[in-house]
CSV table of C-alpha atoms in Angstrom, one decimal:
chain,number,residue,atom,x,y,z
A,1,CYS,CA,40.1,48.2,-14.8
A,2,TYR,CA,39.6,45.2,-13.7
A,3,TYR,CA,43.0,45.6,-11.9
A,4,SER,CA,41.6,48.1,-10.1
A,5,LEU,CA,40.6,47.5,-6.4
A,6,PRO,CA,37.1,47.0,-5.5
A,7,LYS,CA,35.6,50.8,-4.8
A,8,ARG,CA,37.7,52.3,-7.6
A,9,GLN,CA,36.2,50.5,-9.9
A,10,PRO,CA,32.5,52.1,-10.4
A,11,LEU,CA,34.3,55.2,-10.9
A,12,LEU,CA,35.7,54.4,-14.3
A,13,ASN,CA,33.8,54.6,-17.2
A,14,THR,CA,35.7,54.6,-20.3
A,15,ILE,CA,34.4,52.4,-23.3
A,16,GLN,CA,36.9,49.4,-23.0
A,17,CYS,CA,35.4,49.0,-19.1
A,18,ARG,CA,31.5,49.7,-20.6
A,19,ILE,CA,29.8,46.2,-20.4
A,20,ARG,CA,28.4,45.7,-24.0
A,21,ASN,CA,25.2,45.4,-24.3
A,22,GLU,CA,22.0,47.7,-24.5
A,23,PRO,CA,20.3,48.7,-20.7
A,24,VAL,CA,17.5,46.9,-19.4
A,25,LEU,CA,15.3,48.2,-16.7
A,26,VAL,CA,15.4,46.9,-13.3
A,27,ALA,CA,13.1,46.5,-10.7
A,28,VAL,CA,15.2,46.4,-7.4
A,29,GLY,CA,12.4,44.0,-5.4
A,30,GLU,CA,12.6,43.2,-1.5
A,31,THR,CA,15.4,40.1,-1.9
A,32,GLU,CA,15.7,39.2,-5.8
A,33,LEU,CA,16.5,41.7,-9.3
A,34,PHE,CA,14.0,41.1,-11.9
A,35,THR,CA,14.4,42.6,-15.4
A,36,LEU,CA,12.5,43.7,-18.1
A,37,ASN,CA,12.2,41.5,-21.3
A,38,ALA,CA,11.2,43.1,-23.9
A,39,LYS,CA,11.7,41.0,-25.9
A,40,CYS,CA,9.9,38.5,-24.6
A,41,GLU,CA,7.5,40.2,-23.0
A,42,ARG,CA,7.9,39.1,-19.6
A,43,TRP,CA,9.5,40.3,-16.1
A,44,ASP,CA,12.2,37.9,-14.9
A,45,SER,CA,14.1,37.7,-11.3
A,46,ILE,CA,17.7,37.4,-12.7
A,47,CYS,CA,19.2,37.4,-8.7
A,48,GLN,CA,19.3,37.4,-5.3
A,49,ALA,CA,18.9,40.1,-2.7
A,50,PRO,CA,20.8,40.2,0.5
A,51,LEU,CA,18.1,42.6,1.3
A,52,GLU,CA,15.2,41.4,3.6
A,53,GLU,CA,11.6,42.1,3.4
A,54,ASN,CA,11.6,45.6,3.6
A,55,TYR,CA,7.6,46.8,2.8
A,56,PRO,CA,7.0,49.4,1.6
A,57,TYR,CA,10.0,49.5,0.7
A,58,PRO,CA,12.3,52.1,2.4
A,59,PHE,CA,15.3,52.1,0.7
A,60,ALA,CA,17.0,53.9,-2.2
A,61,ALA,CA,18.6,52.7,-5.5
A,62,ILE,CA,21.0,54.4,-7.4
A,63,THR,CA,23.7,53.4,-10.4
A,64,VAL,CA,27.2,54.9,-10.3
A,65,ASN,CA,28.6,53.6,-13.8
A,66,ASN,CA,26.7,50.8,-14.4
A,67,TYR,CA,27.1,49.6,-10.8
A,68,LEU,CA,23.8,49.5,-8.4
A,69,TYR,CA,24.3,51.0,-5.0
A,70,VAL,CA,21.1,50.0,-2.8
A,71,LEU,CA,21.1,52.1,0.2
A,72,GLY,CA,18.8,53.0,3.8
A,73,THR,CA,18.1,48.7,3.8
A,74,ARG,CA,18.7,45.8,6.8
A,75,ARG,CA,19.0,43.0,6.9
A,76,SER,CA,17.0,41.4,10.7
A,77,THR,CA,14.6,42.9,12.9
A,78,SER,CA,17.0,44.5,15.4
A,79,GLU,CA,19.0,46.8,12.8
A,80,GLU,CA,17.9,50.7,11.7
A,81,TYR,CA,17.6,51.2,7.7
A,82,LYS,CA,21.1,51.9,7.5
A,83,SER,CA,22.9,48.7,6.0
A,84,CYS,CA,24.5,49.6,1.9
A,85,TYR,CA,24.8,46.9,-0.8
A,86,ARG,CA,26.3,46.7,-4.5
A,87,PHE,CA,25.8,45.7,-6.7
A,88,SER,CA,27.7,44.3,-9.6
A,89,PRO,CA,25.5,43.0,-13.1
A,90,ARG,CA,29.3,41.9,-14.6
A,91,THR,CA,30.1,39.2,-11.4
A,92,PHE,CA,26.8,39.1,-10.0
A,93,GLU,CA,28.7,40.4,-7.0
A,94,TRP,CA,27.0,42.4,-3.5
A,95,THR,CA,29.0,44.2,-1.6
A,96,LYS,CA,28.3,45.4,1.9
A,97,LEU,CA,29.4,49.1,2.1
A,98,GLN,CA,29.3,51.6,5.2
A,99,THR,CA,26.1,52.2,6.8
A,100,LEU,CA,24.4,55.4,6.5
A,101,LEU,CA,25.7,58.0,9.1
A,102,HIS,CA,21.4,57.8,10.2
A,103,ASP,CA,18.8,55.4,10.0
A,104,ARG,CA,16.7,57.4,7.4
A,105,SER,CA,13.6,55.6,5.2
A,106,ARG,CA,11.7,57.2,2.3
A,107,PHE,CA,14.8,59.5,1.3
A,108,SER,CA,15.9,60.0,-2.3
A,109,ALA,CA,19.6,59.4,-3.4
A,110,THR,CA,21.9,61.2,-5.8
A,111,TYR,CA,24.8,61.1,-7.8
A,112,ILE,CA,26.8,64.1,-8.6
A,113,ASP,CA,31.2,63.9,-9.4
A,114,LYS,CA,32.2,60.9,-7.3
A,115,TYR,CA,29.7,61.5,-4.2
A,116,ILE,CA,26.5,60.2,-3.7
A,117,TYR,CA,23.8,62.7,-2.1
A,118,ILE,CA,20.9,61.6,-0.1
A,119,MET,CA,18.5,63.9,1.6
A,120,GLY,CA,14.6,63.8,2.6
A,121,GLY,CA,13.1,61.2,4.4
A,122,PHE,CA,12.6,60.6,8.3
A,123,GLU,CA,14.1,58.5,10.9
A,124,GLY,CA,11.4,56.7,13.4
A,125,PHE,CA,8.7,57.3,14.6
A,126,LYS,CA,8.4,60.0,18.0
A,127,ARG,CA,4.8,59.4,19.3
A,128,THR,CA,2.9,60.0,16.8
A,129,THR,CA,4.8,61.9,14.0
A,130,ARG,CA,7.2,61.4,12.5
A,131,VAL,CA,10.4,62.5,13.0
A,132,TYR,CA,12.1,64.0,9.6
A,133,VAL,CA,16.0,64.6,8.4
A,134,ASN,CA,16.6,67.9,7.3
A,135,THR,CA,20.2,67.1,7.2
A,136,ILE,CA,21.7,66.1,3.5
A,137,GLU,CA,25.1,62.8,3.8
A,138,ARG,CA,27.3,62.0,0.9
A,139,TYR,CA,29.0,59.0,0.5
A,140,SER,CA,32.3,59.3,-1.1
A,141,VAL,CA,32.0,56.2,-3.6
A,142,GLU,CA,36.1,56.6,-3.6
A,143,ASN,CA,36.6,55.6,0.1
A,144,ASP,CA,33.5,54.2,1.2
A,145,GLN,CA,32.5,56.7,3.7
A,146,TRP,CA,29.3,58.9,4.8
A,147,GLU,CA,29.9,62.5,6.0
A,148,SER,CA,27.4,64.9,6.9
A,149,PHE,CA,27.3,67.8,4.2
A,150,SER,CA,24.7,70.1,4.8
A,151,SER,CA,21.8,70.3,7.2
A,152,ASP,CA,20.5,73.0,4.8
A,153,GLY,CA,18.1,69.9,3.4
A,154,PRO,CA,14.4,69.1,2.8
A,155,GLN,CA,11.7,68.4,5.9
A,156,LEU,CA,10.6,65.5,3.4
A,157,SER,CA,9.5,61.1,2.7
A,158,SER,CA,8.3,59.8,-0.5
A,159,LEU,CA,10.1,62.9,-3.0
A,160,ALA,CA,11.5,62.6,-5.9
A,161,SER,CA,15.3,63.7,-7.1
A,162,CYS,CA,17.8,64.1,-10.5
A,163,ALA,CA,21.1,65.7,-11.1
A,164,PHE,CA,21.8,68.2,-13.4
A,165,ASP,CA,23.8,70.4,-14.4
A,166,ASN,CA,25.9,70.3,-11.5
A,167,MET,CA,22.7,70.4,-9.1
A,168,ILE,CA,20.3,68.3,-7.7
A,169,TYR,CA,16.6,68.5,-8.1
A,170,LEU,CA,14.3,67.6,-6.0
A,171,GLY,CA,10.2,68.2,-5.2
A,172,GLY,CA,7.1,66.0,-4.3
A,173,GLY,CA,6.6,63.9,-1.9
A,174,LYS,CA,5.3,64.4,1.9
A,175,ASN,CA,5.7,66.9,4.2
A,176,GLY,CA,5.3,67.4,8.0
A,177,GLN,CA,2.3,67.8,8.4
A,178,TRP,CA,2.4,64.3,6.1
A,179,SER,CA,0.2,66.4,3.0
A,180,LYS,CA,1.6,65.9,-0.6
A,181,ILE,CA,3.2,68.0,-1.9
A,182,ALA,CA,4.3,69.9,-5.7
A,183,ASP,CA,6.8,72.3,-4.2
A,184,PHE,CA,10.1,71.9,-6.3
A,185,TYR,CA,14.0,72.6,-5.0
A,186,CYS,CA,17.5,72.8,-6.9
A,187,PHE,CA,20.5,72.4,-4.8
A,188,ASP,CA,23.7,73.6,-5.7
A,189,ILE,CA,26.5,71.5,-4.0
A,190,ASN,CA,28.8,74.0,-4.0
A,191,GLN,CA,27.2,76.9,-2.2
A,192,LYS,CA,25.0,73.9,-0.5
A,193,LYS,CA,22.2,76.1,-0.5
A,194,LEU,CA,18.2,75.2,-1.2
A,195,GLU,CA,16.4,77.4,-3.5
A,196,HIS,CA,12.6,77.4,-3.9
A,197,ARG,CA,12.0,76.8,-8.1
A,198,ALA,CA,9.0,76.6,-10.2
A,199,SER,CA,6.4,74.0,-8.1
A,200,MET,CA,5.1,71.3,-10.4
A,201,LEU,CA,1.8,71.4,-11.9
A,202,SER,CA,0.2,68.7,-9.7
A,203,ALA,CA,1.1,67.6,-5.8
A,204,ARG,CA,2.6,64.1,-6.3
A,205,THR,CA,4.4,61.6,-4.1
A,206,THR,CA,6.1,57.7,-4.2
A,207,HIS,CA,7.2,59.1,-8.0
A,208,ASN,CA,9.8,59.2,-10.5
A,209,MET,CA,12.6,61.9,-11.7
A,210,THR,CA,14.8,61.8,-14.8
A,211,VAL,CA,16.5,64.4,-16.8
A,212,VAL,CA,15.2,63.4,-20.8
A,213,ASP,CA,16.8,65.9,-23.4
A,214,GLN,CA,17.5,68.5,-20.9
A,215,LYS,CA,14.3,68.5,-19.2
A,216,ILE,CA,13.4,66.9,-16.4
A,217,LEU,CA,10.2,64.8,-15.9
A,218,ALA,CA,8.5,63.8,-13.1
A,219,ILE,CA,6.8,60.5,-13.5
A,220,GLY,CA,3.8,58.4,-11.5
A,221,GLY,CA,3.0,58.9,-8.1
A,222,PHE,CA,-0.1,59.0,-6.1
A,223,ASP,CA,-2.0,62.7,-5.4
A,224,ASP,CA,-3.0,64.4,-2.0
A,225,ASP,CA,-6.1,61.9,-1.6
A,226,GLY,CA,-4.1,59.1,-2.2
A,227,ASN,CA,-5.3,58.3,-6.0
A,228,GLY,CA,-3.1,57.7,-9.5
A,229,MET,CA,-1.3,60.3,-11.0
A,230,LEU,CA,-1.6,59.8,-14.7
A,231,SER,CA,0.3,62.1,-16.9
A,232,ILE,CA,4.1,63.0,-17.1
A,233,GLU,CA,5.5,66.6,-16.4
A,234,SER,CA,8.3,68.0,-17.7
A,235,TYR,CA,10.2,70.9,-16.5
A,236,ASP,CA,12.4,73.8,-18.2
A,237,VAL,CA,15.5,74.4,-16.1
A,238,LYS,CA,16.6,77.3,-18.3
A,239,ASN,CA,13.1,78.5,-18.3
A,240,ASP,CA,11.6,76.9,-14.9
A,241,GLN,CA,8.7,76.4,-16.1
A,242,TRP,CA,6.3,73.0,-15.9
A,243,THR,CA,4.6,71.5,-18.9
A,244,ILE,CA,1.8,68.5,-19.0
A,245,LEU,CA,4.3,65.9,-21.2
A,246,THR,CA,2.0,63.6,-21.8
A,247,ASN,CA,-1.0,61.8,-19.9
A,248,ILE,CA,-1.0,57.7,-18.7
A,249,PRO,CA,-3.9,55.1,-20.8
A,250,GLY,CA,-6.8,56.3,-19.2
A,251,ALA,CA,-8.3,54.2,-16.2
A,252,VAL,CA,-11.0,51.9,-15.6
A,253,SER,CA,-12.5,53.4,-12.8
A,254,LYS,CA,-8.8,54.7,-10.4
A,255,THR,CA,-6.2,53.9,-11.3
A,256,TRP,CA,-2.7,53.3,-9.6
A,257,PRO,CA,1.0,53.5,-11.0
A,258,GLN,CA,2.9,50.4,-9.0
A,259,SER,CA,6.0,51.0,-10.5
A,260,SER,CA,7.4,53.3,-13.6
A,261,GLY,CA,11.0,54.1,-14.5
A,262,ALA,CA,13.0,55.0,-18.0
A,263,VAL,CA,15.3,53.3,-20.0
A,264,GLY,CA,17.1,53.9,-22.9
A,265,ARG,CA,14.4,56.3,-24.7
A,266,ARG,CA,11.3,54.9,-23.3
A,267,ILE,CA,9.6,56.0,-20.6
A,268,TYR,CA,8.0,52.3,-19.1
A,269,ILE,CA,5.0,52.3,-15.9
A,270,SER,CA,3.2,49.5,-14.7
A,271,VAL,CA,-0.6,50.1,-13.4
A,272,PHE,CA,-4.3,48.4,-12.3
A,273,HIS,CA,-7.8,49.7,-12.8
A,274,THR,CA,-9.8,49.5,-9.6
A,275,SER,CA,-13.5,49.2,-9.5
A,276,ASN,CA,-15.2,49.1,-6.6
A,277,SER,CA,-12.4,48.2,-4.2
A,278,PHE,CA,-10.9,45.0,-6.3
A,279,ILE,CA,-7.8,45.4,-9.1
A,280,VAL,CA,-10.4,44.6,-12.2
A,281,MET,CA,-7.3,45.3,-15.1
A,282,GLN,CA,-3.3,45.3,-15.1
A,283,GLU,CA,-1.7,47.4,-17.9
A,284,GLY,CA,1.7,47.5,-18.8
A,285,TYR,CA,3.7,50.2,-21.5
A,286,TYR,CA,5.6,52.5,-22.7
A,287,TYR,CA,5.9,56.1,-23.5
A,288,ASN,CA,8.2,56.2,-27.1
A,289,LEU,CA,10.1,59.8,-26.3
A,290,ASP,CA,10.7,59.6,-29.9
A,291,GLU,CA,7.3,58.8,-31.3
A,292,GLN,CA,5.6,60.5,-28.7
A,293,LYS,CA,3.2,57.4,-28.4
A,294,TRP,CA,2.6,54.7,-25.6
A,295,ILE,CA,2.5,50.7,-26.5
A,296,LYS,CA,2.4,48.2,-24.5
A,297,ALA,CA,4.6,46.4,-22.5
A,298,PRO,CA,4.6,43.9,-19.8
A,299,VAL,CA,3.2,44.6,-16.3
A,300,VAL,CA,5.9,44.4,-13.4
A,301,HIS,CA,6.1,40.5,-11.6
A,302,GLU,CA,4.1,41.0,-8.6
A,303,ARG,CA,7.0,41.2,-7.2
A,304,ALA,CA,8.3,44.1,-7.6
A,305,ARG,CA,5.0,45.7,-7.3
A,306,TYR,CA,5.9,49.4,-5.8
A,307,CYS,CA,10.0,48.6,-5.9
A,308,PRO,CA,13.6,51.1,-6.6
A,309,THR,CA,13.9,51.1,-10.8
A,310,VAL,CA,17.1,51.7,-12.2
A,311,GLN,CA,18.9,51.2,-15.9
A,312,LEU,CA,21.7,48.7,-16.3
A,313,ARG,CA,24.1,47.2,-18.3
A,314,PHE,CA,24.6,42.7,-18.2
A,315,PRO,CA,26.5,40.6,-20.8
A,316,LYS,CA,24.7,39.0,-23.1
A,317,SER,CA,25.8,35.8,-21.7
A,318,ALA,CA,23.9,35.9,-18.0
A,319,LEU,CA,20.8,37.6,-20.0
A,320,ASN,CA,20.6,34.5,-22.3
A,321,SER,CA,21.7,31.5,-19.7
A,322,THR,CA,18.1,33.6,-18.0
A,323,ASN,CA,16.4,33.5,-20.7
A,324,ALA,CA,17.7,29.8,-21.8
A,325,ILE,CA,16.6,28.2,-17.6
A,326,ILE,CA,13.2,29.9,-17.7
A,327,THR,CA,10.2,27.4,-19.0
A,328,ASN,CA,7.7,28.1,-22.0
A,329,ASN,CA,5.5,28.2,-18.9
A,330,SER,CA,7.6,30.4,-15.9
A,331,THR,CA,8.5,33.6,-15.8
A,332,THR,CA,10.8,34.1,-13.3
A,333,VAL,CA,14.6,32.4,-12.0
A,334,TYR,CA,14.4,32.0,-8.8
A,335,ALA,CA,18.6,32.6,-8.6
A,336,SER,CA,21.4,34.2,-10.3
A,337,PRO,CA,22.2,32.4,-13.5
A,338,LEU,CA,25.8,32.8,-12.7
A,339,VAL,CA,26.7,32.1,-9.1
A,340,ASP,CA,24.3,31.7,-6.2
A,341,ASN,CA,24.4,35.6,-4.1
A,342,ALA,CA,22.3,34.6,-1.2
A,343,THR,CA,26.1,33.9,0.1
A,344,VAL,CA,28.0,36.2,-2.3
A,345,VAL,CA,28.2,39.2,0.6
A,346,ALA,CA,31.5,40.6,1.0
A,347,THR,CA,33.2,43.7,2.4
A,348,VAL,CA,34.6,46.7,1.3
A,349,ALA,CA,37.1,45.9,3.2
A,350,ASP,CA,37.5,42.3,2.9
A,351,MET,CA,37.8,42.6,-0.9
A,352,ASN,CA,40.4,45.2,-0.8
A,353,TYR,CA,43.3,42.3,-1.7
């Protein structure tokens, strides 16, 4: 698989091509990647990223066979949110990809069968109204090419989505009136048709969705009043029914999730509690799906708050190098243990030798 063309390597998912290490949770920050070091109970900055500060993180991040795709970014204030990059955890190289067809932010991305589908979000502002995007674009991983796929997409922003049984399930977010919603949909990629399903039990936005044990989980986010959502909902696809899986440990006054994701058989969430608008406590938790209980976990790094999270496998040598560089009094590394990634940005065309 190492001798395949670079753009085809993410399509190879045989045992021989996999990195032989356990996956770790990765937060995709503005200018660097962070890994959750469960053994040392901390978040580490593992490498730089060729992105610009994009607060409030309008881009999307997704993995395809252990390659990270970061979509809808920009590298300068003159660029729209259209740039796309791919990151290899094996070589620590960033590759610049073809840009999105349209400027788009706060959208959702899902991978099914050699294609990445993006939907939702908005282009920008028209006077005081956000211009929502109802088109669905898809990206061919093999050909490094975007195409317009459907005009039957949802007019939502800050939504979440996931793939299940070759269908895209999506929901939550904000509608055209800028209200948070609980609506939930199924998009059939073969018929290019969007169908309503049972709504989530609570409206939420800026949340995560993942598939565990044939169930779709909606994790964290914010409610219609801007308060943190302290529950994880579970959706039964066969019965079209939502239930509460668990509640996030209680708050001191008000609680806001600042990072969430899933790695292996554990769900991670980091929250901060406030009182009178002041942060009084920060806490991190794992939810063990097998034991069905919460345990303490490291608080997310301050530069990784509200960032997209994904699972990636890194070579043991890379993670060991990171651990060796970090001293007992430090929690971050400001460069890759292998290369200076600030200068490693190639295009797909450049790499097709």
